[in-house]
Tab-separated table of C-alpha atoms in Angstrom:
chain	number	residue	atom	x	y	z
K	1	MET	CA	-5.069	61.233	-1.995
K	2	PHE	CA	-2.750	59.096	-4.113
K	3	TRP	CA	0.256	60.377	-2.185
K	4	GLN	CA	-1.252	59.349	1.151
K	5	ILE	CA	-2.179	55.922	-0.197
K	6	GLN	CA	1.428	55.277	-1.225
K	7	GLN	CA	2.584	56.002	2.313
K	8	LYS	CA	-0.119	54.188	4.280
K	9	LYS	CA	-0.957	51.429	1.738
K	10	GLN	CA	-4.678	51.710	2.547
K	11	ILE	CA	-7.626	54.029	2.032
K	12	THR	CA	-8.832	55.423	5.349
K	13	ILE	CA	-11.734	57.680	6.102
K	14	GLY	CA	-9.229	60.234	7.391
K	15	ILE	CA	-7.524	60.421	3.999
K	16	ILE	CA	-10.866	60.856	2.237
K	17	VAL	CA	-12.031	63.575	4.643
K	18	PHE	CA	-8.688	65.370	4.411
K	19	ALA	CA	-8.776	65.314	0.606
K	20	LEU	CA	-12.359	66.601	0.575
K	21	LEU	CA	-11.729	69.373	3.088
K	22	MET	CA	-8.523	70.610	1.469
K	23	GLY	CA	-10.026	70.444	-2.008
K	24	LEU	CA	-13.215	72.266	-1.023
K	25	LEU	CA	-11.212	74.880	0.856
K	26	LEU	CA	-9.045	75.467	-2.203
K	27	GLY	CA	-12.101	75.717	-4.493
K	28	ILE	CA	-13.737	78.273	-2.203
K	29	ALA	CA	-10.513	80.251	-1.677
K	30	ASP	CA	-9.921	80.336	-5.431
K	31	GLU	CA	-13.192	82.175	-5.963
K	32	PHE	CA	-12.900	84.340	-2.847
K	33	HIS	CA	-9.470	85.749	-3.741
K	34	GLN	CA	-10.883	87.052	-7.031
K	35	ILE	CA	-12.687	89.776	-5.065
K	36	PHE	CA	-9.324	91.501	-4.629
K	37	ILE	CA	-8.220	91.296	-8.285
K	38	PRO	CA	-9.328	94.126	-10.601
K	39	SER	CA	-11.525	92.984	-13.511
K	40	ARG	CA	-12.328	89.675	-11.743
K	41	ARG	CA	-15.527	88.874	-9.875
K	42	PHE	CA	-16.630	86.418	-7.237
K	43	ASN	CA	-18.946	83.926	-8.922
K	44	PRO	CA	-20.872	81.542	-6.622
K	45	VAL	CA	-21.811	79.324	-9.599
K	46	ASP	CA	-18.126	78.839	-10.453
K	47	MET	CA	-17.422	78.078	-6.789
K	48	THR	CA	-20.161	75.429	-6.904
K	49	TYR	CA	-18.571	73.882	-9.998
K	50	ASN	CA	-15.192	73.898	-8.239
K	51	CYS	CA	-16.708	71.989	-5.311
K	52	ILE	CA	-18.529	69.514	-7.581
K	53	GLY	CA	-15.234	68.865	-9.359
K	54	ILE	CA	-13.512	68.128	-6.047
K	55	LEU	CA	-16.276	65.769	-4.939
K	56	THR	CA	-16.186	63.984	-8.286
K	57	GLY	CA	-12.394	63.720	-8.233
K	58	VAL	CA	-12.277	62.257	-4.730
K	59	ALA	CA	-15.101	59.805	-5.525
K	60	PHE	CA	-13.364	58.696	-8.740
K	61	SER	CA	-10.025	58.352	-6.937
K	62	TYR	CA	-11.636	56.212	-4.233
K	63	TRP	CA	-13.283	54.001	-6.873
K	64	TYR	CA	-10.071	53.702	-8.889
K	65	LEU	CA	-7.880	52.899	-5.884
K	66	ASN	CA	-10.315	50.241	-4.630
K	67	ARG	CA	-10.398	48.666	-8.090
K	68	ALA	CA	-6.597	48.737	-8.369
K	69	LYS	CA	-6.266	47.218	-4.896
K	70	LYS	CA	-8.620	44.365	-5.834
K	71	ALA	CA	-6.650	43.755	-9.047
K	72	VAL	CA	-3.451	43.365	-7.027
K	73	ILE	CA	-5.136	40.984	-4.571
K	74	ASP	CA	-6.897	38.948	-7.287
K	75	PRO	CA	-5.174	39.448	-10.667
K	76	SER	CA	-7.657	37.124	-12.426
K	77	GLY	CA	-10.402	39.741	-11.983
K	78	LYS	CA	-12.827	37.294	-10.326
């Protein structure tokens, strides 16, 4: 998400959706691939925590980037 912001200089819904989809896909794939590894198990609770972490990370990034953008526009903080 930060990489896309540096290129486009704005937060778009497309960037947010892309970050969410790729993050959720990675969190699900991380648990799914464990089926094929001996001594590892697929754990749906862990997959849920992975997805919650992605959602939290994207939400925090959006909040942080908006706050940073406002600080650049109005350095006085008003």
